[in-house]
Short mmCIF file of C-alpha atoms in Angstrom, two decimals:
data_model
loop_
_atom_site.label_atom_id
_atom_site.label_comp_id
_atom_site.label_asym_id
_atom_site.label_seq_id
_atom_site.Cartn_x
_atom_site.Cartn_y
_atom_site.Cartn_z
CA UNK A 19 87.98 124.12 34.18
CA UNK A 20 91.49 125.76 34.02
CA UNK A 21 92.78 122.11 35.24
CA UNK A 22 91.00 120.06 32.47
CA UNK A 23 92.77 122.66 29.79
CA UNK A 24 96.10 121.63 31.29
CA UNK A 25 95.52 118.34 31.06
CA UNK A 26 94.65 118.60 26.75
CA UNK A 27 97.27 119.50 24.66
CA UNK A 28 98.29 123.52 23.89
CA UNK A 29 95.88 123.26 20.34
CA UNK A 30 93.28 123.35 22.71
CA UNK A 31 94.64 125.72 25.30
CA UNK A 32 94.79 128.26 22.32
CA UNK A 33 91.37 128.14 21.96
CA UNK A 34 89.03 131.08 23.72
CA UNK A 35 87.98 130.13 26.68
CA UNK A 36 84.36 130.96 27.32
CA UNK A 37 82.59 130.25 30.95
CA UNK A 38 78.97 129.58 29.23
CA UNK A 39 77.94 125.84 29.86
CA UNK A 40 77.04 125.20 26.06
CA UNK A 41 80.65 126.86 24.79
CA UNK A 42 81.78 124.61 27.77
CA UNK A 43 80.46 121.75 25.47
CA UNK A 44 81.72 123.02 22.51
CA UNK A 45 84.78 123.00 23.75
CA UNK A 46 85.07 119.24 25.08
CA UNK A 47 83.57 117.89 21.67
CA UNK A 48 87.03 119.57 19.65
CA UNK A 49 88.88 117.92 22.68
CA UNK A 50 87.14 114.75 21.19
CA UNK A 51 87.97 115.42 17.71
CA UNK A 52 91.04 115.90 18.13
CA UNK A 53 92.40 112.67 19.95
CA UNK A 54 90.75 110.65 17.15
CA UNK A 55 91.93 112.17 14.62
CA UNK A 56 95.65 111.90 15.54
CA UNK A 57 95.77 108.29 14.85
CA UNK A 58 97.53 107.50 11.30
CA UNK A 59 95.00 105.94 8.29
CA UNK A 60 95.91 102.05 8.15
CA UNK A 61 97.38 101.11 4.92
CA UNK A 62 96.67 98.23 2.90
CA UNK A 63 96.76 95.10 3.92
CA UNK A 64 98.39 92.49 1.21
CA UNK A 65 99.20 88.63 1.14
CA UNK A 66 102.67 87.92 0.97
CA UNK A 67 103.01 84.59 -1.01
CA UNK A 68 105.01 81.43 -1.31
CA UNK A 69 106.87 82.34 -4.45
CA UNK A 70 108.13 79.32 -6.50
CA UNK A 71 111.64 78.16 -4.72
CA UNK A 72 112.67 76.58 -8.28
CA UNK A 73 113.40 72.81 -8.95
CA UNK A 74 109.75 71.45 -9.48
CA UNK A 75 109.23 72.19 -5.64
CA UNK A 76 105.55 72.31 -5.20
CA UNK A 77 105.46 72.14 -1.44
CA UNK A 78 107.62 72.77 1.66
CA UNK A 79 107.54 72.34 4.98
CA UNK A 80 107.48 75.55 7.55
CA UNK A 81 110.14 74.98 10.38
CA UNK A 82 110.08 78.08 12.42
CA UNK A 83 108.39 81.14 12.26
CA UNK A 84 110.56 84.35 13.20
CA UNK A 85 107.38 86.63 13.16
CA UNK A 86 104.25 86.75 15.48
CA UNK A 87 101.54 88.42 14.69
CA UNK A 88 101.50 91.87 15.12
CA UNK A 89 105.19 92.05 15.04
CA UNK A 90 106.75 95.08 12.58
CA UNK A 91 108.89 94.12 9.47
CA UNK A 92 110.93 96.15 7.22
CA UNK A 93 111.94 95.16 4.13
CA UNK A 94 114.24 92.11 4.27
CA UNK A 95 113.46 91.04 7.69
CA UNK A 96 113.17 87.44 7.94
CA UNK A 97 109.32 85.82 7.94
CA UNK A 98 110.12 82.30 8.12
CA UNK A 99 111.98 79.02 7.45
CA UNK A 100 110.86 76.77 5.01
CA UNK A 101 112.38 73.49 4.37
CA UNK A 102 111.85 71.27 1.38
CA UNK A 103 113.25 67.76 0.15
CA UNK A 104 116.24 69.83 -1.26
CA UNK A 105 117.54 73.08 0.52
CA UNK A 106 116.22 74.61 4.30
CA UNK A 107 114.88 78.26 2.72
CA UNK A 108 114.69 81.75 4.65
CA UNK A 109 111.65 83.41 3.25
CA UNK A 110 112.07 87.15 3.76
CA UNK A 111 109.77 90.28 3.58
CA UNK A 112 109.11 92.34 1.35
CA UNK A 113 107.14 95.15 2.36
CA UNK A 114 107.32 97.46 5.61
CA UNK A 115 104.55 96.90 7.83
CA UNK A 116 102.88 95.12 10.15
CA UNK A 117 102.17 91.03 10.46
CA UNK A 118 98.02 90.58 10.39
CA UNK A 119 97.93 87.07 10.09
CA UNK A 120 100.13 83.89 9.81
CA UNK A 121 98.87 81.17 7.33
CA UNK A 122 99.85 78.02 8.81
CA UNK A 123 101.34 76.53 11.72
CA UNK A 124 105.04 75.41 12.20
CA UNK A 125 105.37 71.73 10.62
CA UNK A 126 102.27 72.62 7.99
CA UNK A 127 102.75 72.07 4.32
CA UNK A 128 102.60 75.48 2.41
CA UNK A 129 101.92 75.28 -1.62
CA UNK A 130 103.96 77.47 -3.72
CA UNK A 131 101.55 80.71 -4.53
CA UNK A 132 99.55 80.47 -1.57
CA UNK A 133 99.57 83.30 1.36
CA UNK A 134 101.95 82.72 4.32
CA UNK A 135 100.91 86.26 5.81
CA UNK A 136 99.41 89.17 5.84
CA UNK A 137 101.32 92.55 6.01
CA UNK A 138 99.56 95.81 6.48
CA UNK A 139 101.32 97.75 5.04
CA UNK A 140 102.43 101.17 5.53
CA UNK A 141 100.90 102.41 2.52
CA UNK A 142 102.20 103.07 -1.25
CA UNK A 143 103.29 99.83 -1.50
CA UNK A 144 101.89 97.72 -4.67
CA UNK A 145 102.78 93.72 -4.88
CA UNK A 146 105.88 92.50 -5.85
CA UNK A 147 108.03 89.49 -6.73
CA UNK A 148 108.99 87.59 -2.84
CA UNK A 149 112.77 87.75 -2.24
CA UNK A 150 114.27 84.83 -0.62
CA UNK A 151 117.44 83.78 1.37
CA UNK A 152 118.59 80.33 0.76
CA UNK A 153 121.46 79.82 3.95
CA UNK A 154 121.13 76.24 4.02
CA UNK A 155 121.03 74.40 0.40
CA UNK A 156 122.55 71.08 -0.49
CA UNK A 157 126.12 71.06 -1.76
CA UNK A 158 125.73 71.38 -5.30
CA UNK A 159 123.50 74.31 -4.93
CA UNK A 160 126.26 75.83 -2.59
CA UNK A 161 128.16 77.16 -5.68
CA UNK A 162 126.18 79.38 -6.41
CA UNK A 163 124.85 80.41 -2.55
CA UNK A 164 126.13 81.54 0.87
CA UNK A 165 126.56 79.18 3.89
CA UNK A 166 124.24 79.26 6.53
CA UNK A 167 124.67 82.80 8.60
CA UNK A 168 125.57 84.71 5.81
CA UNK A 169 122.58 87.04 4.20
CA UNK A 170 122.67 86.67 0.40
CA UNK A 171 119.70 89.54 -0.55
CA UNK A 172 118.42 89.07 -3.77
CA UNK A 173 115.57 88.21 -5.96
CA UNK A 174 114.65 84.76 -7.72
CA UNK A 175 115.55 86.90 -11.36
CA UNK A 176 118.84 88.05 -9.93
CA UNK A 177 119.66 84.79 -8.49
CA UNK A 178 118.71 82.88 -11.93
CA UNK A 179 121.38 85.54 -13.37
CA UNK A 180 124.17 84.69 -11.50
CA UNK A 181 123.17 80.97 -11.99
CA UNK A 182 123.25 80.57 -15.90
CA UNK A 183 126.55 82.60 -15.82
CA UNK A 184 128.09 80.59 -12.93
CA UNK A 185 128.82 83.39 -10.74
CA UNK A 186 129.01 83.22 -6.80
CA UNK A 187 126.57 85.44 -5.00
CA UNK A 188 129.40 85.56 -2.67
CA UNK A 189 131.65 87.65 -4.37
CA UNK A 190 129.56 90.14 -5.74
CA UNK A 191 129.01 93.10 -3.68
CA UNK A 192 125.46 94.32 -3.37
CA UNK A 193 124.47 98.27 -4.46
CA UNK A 194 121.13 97.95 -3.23
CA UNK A 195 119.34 98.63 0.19
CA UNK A 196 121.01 96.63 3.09
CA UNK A 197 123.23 95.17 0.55
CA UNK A 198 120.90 93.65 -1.61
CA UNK A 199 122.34 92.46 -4.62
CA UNK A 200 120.83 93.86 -8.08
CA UNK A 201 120.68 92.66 -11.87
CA UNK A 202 123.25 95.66 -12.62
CA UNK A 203 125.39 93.98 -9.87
CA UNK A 204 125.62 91.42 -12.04
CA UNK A 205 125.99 92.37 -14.96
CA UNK A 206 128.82 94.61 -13.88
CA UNK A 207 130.56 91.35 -12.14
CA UNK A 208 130.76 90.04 -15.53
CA UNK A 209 131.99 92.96 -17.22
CA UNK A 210 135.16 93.57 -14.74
CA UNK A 211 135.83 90.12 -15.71
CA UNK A 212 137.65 88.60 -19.22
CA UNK A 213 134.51 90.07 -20.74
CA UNK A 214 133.82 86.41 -21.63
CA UNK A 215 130.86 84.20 -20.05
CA UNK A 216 132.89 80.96 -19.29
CA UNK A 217 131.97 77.75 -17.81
CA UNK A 218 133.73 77.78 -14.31
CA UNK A 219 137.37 75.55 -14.56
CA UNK A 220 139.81 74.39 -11.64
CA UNK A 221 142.62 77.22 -11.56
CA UNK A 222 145.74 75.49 -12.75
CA UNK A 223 149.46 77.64 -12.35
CA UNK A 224 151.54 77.58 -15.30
CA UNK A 225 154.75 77.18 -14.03
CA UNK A 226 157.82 77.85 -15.95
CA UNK A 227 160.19 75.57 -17.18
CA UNK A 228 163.70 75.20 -15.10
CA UNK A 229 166.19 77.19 -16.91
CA UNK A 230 168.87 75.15 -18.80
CA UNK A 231 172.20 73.68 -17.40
CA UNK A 232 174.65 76.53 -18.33
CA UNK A 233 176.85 74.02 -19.89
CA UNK A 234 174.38 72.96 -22.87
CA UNK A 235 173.43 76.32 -23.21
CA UNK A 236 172.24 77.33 -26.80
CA UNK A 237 170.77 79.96 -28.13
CA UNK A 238 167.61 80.33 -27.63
CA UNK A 239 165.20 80.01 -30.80
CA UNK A 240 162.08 82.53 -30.86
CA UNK A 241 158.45 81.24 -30.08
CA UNK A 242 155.59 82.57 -31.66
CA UNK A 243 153.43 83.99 -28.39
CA UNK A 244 150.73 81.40 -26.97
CA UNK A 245 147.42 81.51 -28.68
CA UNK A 246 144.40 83.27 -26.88
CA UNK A 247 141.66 80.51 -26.39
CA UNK A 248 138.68 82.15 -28.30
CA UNK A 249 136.11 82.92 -25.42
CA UNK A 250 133.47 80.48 -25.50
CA UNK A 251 129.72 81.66 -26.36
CA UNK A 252 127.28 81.54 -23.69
CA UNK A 253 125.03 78.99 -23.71
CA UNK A 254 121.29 79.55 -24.48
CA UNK A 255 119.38 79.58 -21.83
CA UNK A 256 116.43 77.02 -21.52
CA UNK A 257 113.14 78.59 -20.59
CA UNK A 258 110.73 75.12 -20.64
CA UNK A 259 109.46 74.34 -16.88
CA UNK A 260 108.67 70.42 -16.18
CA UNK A 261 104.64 69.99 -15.75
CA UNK A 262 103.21 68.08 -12.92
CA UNK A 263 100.00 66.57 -12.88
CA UNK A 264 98.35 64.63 -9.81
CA UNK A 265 97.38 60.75 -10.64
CA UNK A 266 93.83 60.34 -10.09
CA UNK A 267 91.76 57.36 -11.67
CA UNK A 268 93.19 54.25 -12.92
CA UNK A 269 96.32 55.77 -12.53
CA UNK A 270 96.01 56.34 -8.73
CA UNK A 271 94.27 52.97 -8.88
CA UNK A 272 97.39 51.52 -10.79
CA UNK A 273 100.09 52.85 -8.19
CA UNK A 274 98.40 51.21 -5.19
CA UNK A 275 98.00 47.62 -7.14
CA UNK A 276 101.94 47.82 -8.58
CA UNK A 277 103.10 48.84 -4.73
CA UNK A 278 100.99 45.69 -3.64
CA UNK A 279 102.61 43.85 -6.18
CA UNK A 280 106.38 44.25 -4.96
CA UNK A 281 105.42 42.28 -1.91
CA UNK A 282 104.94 38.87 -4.59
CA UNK A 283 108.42 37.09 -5.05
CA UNK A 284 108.68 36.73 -8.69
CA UNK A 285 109.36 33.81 -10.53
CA UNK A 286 110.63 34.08 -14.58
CA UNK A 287 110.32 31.97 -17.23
CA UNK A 288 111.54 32.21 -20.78
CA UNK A 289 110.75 30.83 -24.05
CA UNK A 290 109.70 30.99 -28.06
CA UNK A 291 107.35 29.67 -29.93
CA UNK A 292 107.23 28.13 -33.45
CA UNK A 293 104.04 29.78 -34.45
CA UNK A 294 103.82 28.80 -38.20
CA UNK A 295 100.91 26.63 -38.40
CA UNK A 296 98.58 29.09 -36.62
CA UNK A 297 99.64 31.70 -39.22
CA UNK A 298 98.57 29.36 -41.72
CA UNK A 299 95.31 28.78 -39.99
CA UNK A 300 94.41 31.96 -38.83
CA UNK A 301 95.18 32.79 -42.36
CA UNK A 302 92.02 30.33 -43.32
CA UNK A 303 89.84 31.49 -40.74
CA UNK A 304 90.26 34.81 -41.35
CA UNK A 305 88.04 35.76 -43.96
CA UNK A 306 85.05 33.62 -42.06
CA UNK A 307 84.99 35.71 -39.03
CA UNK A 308 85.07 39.18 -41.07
CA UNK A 309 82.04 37.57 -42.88
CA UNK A 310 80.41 36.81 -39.61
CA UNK A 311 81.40 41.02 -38.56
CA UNK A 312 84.46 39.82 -36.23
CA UNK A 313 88.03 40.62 -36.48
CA UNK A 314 89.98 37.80 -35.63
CA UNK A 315 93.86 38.23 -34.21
CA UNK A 316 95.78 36.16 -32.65
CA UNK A 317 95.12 36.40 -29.02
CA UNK A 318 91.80 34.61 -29.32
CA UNK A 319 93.76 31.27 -30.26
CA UNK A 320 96.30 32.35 -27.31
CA UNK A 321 93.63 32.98 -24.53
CA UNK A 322 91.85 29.34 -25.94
CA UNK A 323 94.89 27.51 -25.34
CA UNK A 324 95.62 28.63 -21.87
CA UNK A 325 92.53 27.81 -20.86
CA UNK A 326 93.83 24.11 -21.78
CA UNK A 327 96.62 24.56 -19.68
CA UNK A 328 95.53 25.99 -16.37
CA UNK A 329 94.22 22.86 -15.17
CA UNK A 330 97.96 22.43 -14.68
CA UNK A 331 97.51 25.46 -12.07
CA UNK A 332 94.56 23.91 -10.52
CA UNK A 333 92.04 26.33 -11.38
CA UNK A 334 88.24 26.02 -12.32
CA UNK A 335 87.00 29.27 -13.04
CA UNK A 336 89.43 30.63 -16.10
CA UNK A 337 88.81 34.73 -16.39
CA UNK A 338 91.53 35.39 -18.81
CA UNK A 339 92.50 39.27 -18.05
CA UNK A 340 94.11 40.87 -21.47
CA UNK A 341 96.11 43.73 -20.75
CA UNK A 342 95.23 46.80 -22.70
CA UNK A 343 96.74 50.53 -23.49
CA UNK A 344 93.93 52.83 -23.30
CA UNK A 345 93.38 56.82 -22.76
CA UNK A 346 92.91 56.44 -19.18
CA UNK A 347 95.96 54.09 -18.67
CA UNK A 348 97.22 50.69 -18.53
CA UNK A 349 93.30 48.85 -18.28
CA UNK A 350 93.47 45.05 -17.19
CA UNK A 351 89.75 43.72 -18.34
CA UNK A 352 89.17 39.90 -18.46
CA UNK A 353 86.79 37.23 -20.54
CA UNK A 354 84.60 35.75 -18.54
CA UNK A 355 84.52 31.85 -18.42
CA UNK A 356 86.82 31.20 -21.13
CA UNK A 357 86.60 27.08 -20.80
CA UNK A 358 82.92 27.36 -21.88
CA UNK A 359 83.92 29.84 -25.31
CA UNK A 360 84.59 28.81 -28.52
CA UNK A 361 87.54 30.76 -30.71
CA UNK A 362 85.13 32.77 -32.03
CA UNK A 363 83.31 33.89 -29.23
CA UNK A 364 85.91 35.22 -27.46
CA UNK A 365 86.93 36.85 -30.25
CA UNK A 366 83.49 38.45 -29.94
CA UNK A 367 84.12 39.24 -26.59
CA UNK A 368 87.26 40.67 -27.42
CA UNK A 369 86.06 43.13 -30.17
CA UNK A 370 83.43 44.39 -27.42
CA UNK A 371 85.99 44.48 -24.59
CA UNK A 372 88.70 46.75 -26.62
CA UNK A 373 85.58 49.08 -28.40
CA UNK A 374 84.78 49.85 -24.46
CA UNK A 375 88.43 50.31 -23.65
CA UNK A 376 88.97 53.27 -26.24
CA UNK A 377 86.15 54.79 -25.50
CA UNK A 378 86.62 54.62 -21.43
CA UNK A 379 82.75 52.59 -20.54
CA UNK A 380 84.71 49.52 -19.26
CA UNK A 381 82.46 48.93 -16.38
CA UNK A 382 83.50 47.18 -12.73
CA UNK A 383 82.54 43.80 -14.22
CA UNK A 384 84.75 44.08 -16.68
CA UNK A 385 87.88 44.88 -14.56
CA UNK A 386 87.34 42.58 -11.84
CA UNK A 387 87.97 38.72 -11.21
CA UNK A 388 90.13 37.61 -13.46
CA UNK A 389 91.87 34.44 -13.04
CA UNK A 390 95.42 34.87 -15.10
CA UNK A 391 96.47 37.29 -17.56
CA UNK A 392 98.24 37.96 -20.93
CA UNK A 393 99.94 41.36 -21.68
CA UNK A 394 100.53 41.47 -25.57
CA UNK A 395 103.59 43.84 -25.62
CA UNK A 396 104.66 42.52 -29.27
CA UNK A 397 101.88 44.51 -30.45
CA UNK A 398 103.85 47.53 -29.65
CA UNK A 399 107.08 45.88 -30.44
CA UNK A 400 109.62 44.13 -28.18
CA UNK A 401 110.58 40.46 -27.86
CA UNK A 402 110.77 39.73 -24.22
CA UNK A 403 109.25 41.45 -21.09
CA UNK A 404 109.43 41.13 -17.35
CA UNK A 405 105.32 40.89 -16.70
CA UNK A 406 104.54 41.59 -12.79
CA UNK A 407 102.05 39.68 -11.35
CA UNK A 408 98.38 41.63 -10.91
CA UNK A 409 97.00 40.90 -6.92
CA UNK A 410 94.75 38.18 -6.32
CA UNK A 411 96.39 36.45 -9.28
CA UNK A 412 99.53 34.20 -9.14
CA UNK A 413 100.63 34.34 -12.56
CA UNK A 414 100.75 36.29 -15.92
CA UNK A 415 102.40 36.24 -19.24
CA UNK A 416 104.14 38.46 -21.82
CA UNK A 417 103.55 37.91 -25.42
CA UNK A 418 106.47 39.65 -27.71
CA UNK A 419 105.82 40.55 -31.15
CA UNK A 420 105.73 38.00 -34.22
CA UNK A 421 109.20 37.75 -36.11
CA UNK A 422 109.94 36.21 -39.60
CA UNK A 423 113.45 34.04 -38.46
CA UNK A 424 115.54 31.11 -39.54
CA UNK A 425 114.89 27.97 -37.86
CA UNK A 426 116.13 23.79 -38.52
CA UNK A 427 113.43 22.07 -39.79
CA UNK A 428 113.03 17.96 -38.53
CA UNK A 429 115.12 17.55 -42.32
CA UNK A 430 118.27 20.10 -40.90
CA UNK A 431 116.73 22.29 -43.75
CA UNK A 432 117.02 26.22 -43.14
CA UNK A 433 113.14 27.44 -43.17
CA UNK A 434 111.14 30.56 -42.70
CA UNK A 435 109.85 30.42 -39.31
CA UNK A 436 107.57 32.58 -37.92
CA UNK A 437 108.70 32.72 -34.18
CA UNK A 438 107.02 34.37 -30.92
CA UNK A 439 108.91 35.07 -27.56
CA UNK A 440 107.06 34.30 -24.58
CA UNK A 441 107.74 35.49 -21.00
CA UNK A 442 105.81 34.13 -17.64
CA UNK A 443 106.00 35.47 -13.72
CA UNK A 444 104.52 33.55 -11.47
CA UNK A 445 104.20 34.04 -7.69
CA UNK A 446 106.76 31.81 -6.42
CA UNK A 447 105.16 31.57 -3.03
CA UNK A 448 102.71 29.03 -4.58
CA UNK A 449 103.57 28.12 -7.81
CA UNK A 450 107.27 26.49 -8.16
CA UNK A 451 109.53 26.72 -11.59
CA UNK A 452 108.60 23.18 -12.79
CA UNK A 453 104.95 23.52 -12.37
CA UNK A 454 105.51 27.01 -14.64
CA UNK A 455 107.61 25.08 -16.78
CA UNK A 456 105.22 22.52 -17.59
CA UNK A 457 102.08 24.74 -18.26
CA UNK A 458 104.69 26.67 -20.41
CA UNK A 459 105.41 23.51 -22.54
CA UNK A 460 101.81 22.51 -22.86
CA UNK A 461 101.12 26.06 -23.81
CA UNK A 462 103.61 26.04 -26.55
CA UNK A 463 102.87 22.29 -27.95
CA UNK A 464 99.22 23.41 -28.54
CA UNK A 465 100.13 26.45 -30.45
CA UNK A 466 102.78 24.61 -32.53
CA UNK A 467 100.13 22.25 -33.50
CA UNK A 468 96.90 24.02 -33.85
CA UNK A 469 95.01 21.00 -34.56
CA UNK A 470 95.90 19.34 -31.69
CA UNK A 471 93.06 21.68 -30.03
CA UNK A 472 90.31 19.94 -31.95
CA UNK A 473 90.73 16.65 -29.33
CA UNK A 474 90.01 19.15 -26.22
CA UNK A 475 87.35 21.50 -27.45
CA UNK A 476 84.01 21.48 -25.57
#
């Protein structure tokens, strides 16, 4: 017995000792309470997050991890390296404690306002705003930064401070724990200095002039004393943040099609078209197809006539694919069959094909197959275009908006014209310039002369 009280510490040795086995007991169980109770309570444990590095950085890389877990920090201590597409960033703690848990693994992409560990903490510590070291930035940001191996403590606020009044982080001298620099840091910077926030400008010596030859010495004439620039107001400081949103839908669906499409070798091909007559007879038919409950533009006359002229392409099947702007995006949906349609029906189709396109229940059918296209840009305004070519198709055209110009008439008379730019790419793999040329011409002879699309209808 008297050795098992020297082994426990002198609380217990202070105790009476009493030689009955159950005070015997009694004794070993405070020997028990004791021991346990000497540990210290574990504080809280709390995420430390990814704050937001600045300039629309969403994401960043982790490089190297100077933590393990279990490992103690203090504040300041250096968690991690972080590298995104502009600057390599030293993430740094900012609580005392102990590292629980490490979020991701080095060469994993961490999102800004996610967890990168967890600190237990050593209690009385609440949440705060992440400081960050940024040794190794690109060399505009270096203005405003140290070089790599130099500690610059301070927080995202402070550093935004210094930014918008172009100050150096290098030459202000920190009041704060381990040097850490603080918003009165820089505010007194700026005070010691003209009093005056002023854009930073390369330090230029006024040197004075070389005295006179004594010779052709006069006297000398009094100057008025050199003007005191007025200091220049500080500029306001711009609180908007850019937005990004993820492409999803036909706009994910669009990227992958235009990335296909700068693998096609485009061909261009230029031209206007005298479009008077059609006016005139669009003019005529108008009122019949309102009767009939159809609005009738010009594009059902346009899509008719290239159906004329892509025999010249060699095709059989002609799906002509009308570009539209819709809520969901840039939509490409086609008429089916266009060589069996009259004017009218397609402009049926038409009506039913744009009604679906505002209100987004174009359907697979819709969107798929088509044979050649026409993008009607002039609608929005604009006289020529640079159309790119939609995959499986080899060719597509840009239709610029309807203008009221001057034009020779077969007399040499000056006459109101009403004139229309067109603008084809083809895919020059397959179809050459004079093959586009020629379905170009015919294109333009049949609009010029309307009627001349009696003789072919079927």
């Amino acid at each position: 017995m008297q050795c098992l009280h020297k082994f426990c510490s002198s609380k217990v040795l202070k105790a009476p000792f009493v030689c009955a086995p159950y005070s015997y007991s009694t004794t070993l169980l405070q020997q028990h309470r004791f021991f346990r109770t000497s540990y210290a309570a574990a504080g809280p444990i709390l995420p430390f997050k990814l704050s937001d590095i600045g300039e629309g950085i969403m994401e960043v890389t982790v490089k190297e991890w100077y933590v393990k877990v279990g490992d103690r920090v203090s504040q300041f201590d250096s968690i991690c390296e972080v590298q995104s597409d502009k600057a390599s960033v030293t993430i740094t703690s900012r609580y005392d404690g102990v590292i629980r848990k490490l979020y991701y693994d080095v060469d994993s992409i961490a999102f800004v306002g996610t967890p990168l560990v967890d600190i237990e903490t050593d209690g009385g510590q609440a949440p705060e705003e992440d400081v960050m070291e940024t040794p190794a930035l690109s060399q505009e940001e270096h203005t405003h930064q140290h070089i790599r191996g130099h500690k610059t403590q301070a927080t995202p606020a402070v550093r935004r401070l210094a930014m918008e009044n172009n100050i150096k982080l290098s030459e202000v001298v920190g009041s704060g724990k381990d040097g850490r620099i603080l918003k009165e840091d820089i505010l007194n910077f700026i005070a010691k200095q003209t009093g005056a926030i002023l854009p930073p400008s390369p330090f230029q010596e006024i040197q004075p002039p070389p005295p006179a030859p004594a010779a052709a010495a006069k006297p000398q004439e009094k100057k008025p004393p050199p003007s005191i620039p007025t200091p220049i107001a500080p500029r306001p400081v711009f609180t908007g943040k850019d937005r990004t949103e993820p492409l999803k839908g036909f706009q994910k669906a669009m990227v992958k099609t235009m990335t296909a499409a700068l693998k096609i070798p485009h061909f261009g091909y230029k031209d206007e078209v005298d479009l008077t007559q059609l006016v005139r007879l669009r003019s005529e038919l108008k009122g019949v197809a309102e009767s009939r409950g159809v609005r009738l533009s010009y594009m059902p006359f346009f899509i008719k006539v290239t159906t004329f002229c892509l025999g010249v392409l060699t095709w059989a099947a002609h799906n002509i694919g009308l570009a539209m702007d819709t809520p969901q995006g840039l939509l490409v949906p086609n008429v089916k069959n266009v060589q069996m349609l009259s004017v009218f029906e397609i402009a049926v189709e038409l009506n039913r094909l744009q009604t679906s396109g505002a209100s987004g229940q174009l359907g697979t059918a819709d969107l798929t197959g088509g044979t050649f296209t026409l993008s009607n840009i002039g609608s929005i305004g604009g006289t020529y275009a640079k159309p790119v070519v939609l995959l499986p198709e080899v060719a597509i055209g840009a239709l610029g908006k309807l203008q009221v110009l001057p034009r020779f008439n077969a007399k040499d008379e000056v006459v109101k014209a009403h004139i229309m730019n067109v603008s084809w790419s083809a895919d020059h793999r397959i179809i050459d310039g004079a093959t586009m040329c020629r379905f170009s011409n015919l294109w333009k002879s049949y609009l010029e002369n309307p009627a001349s699309m009696v003789l072919d209808l079927k």
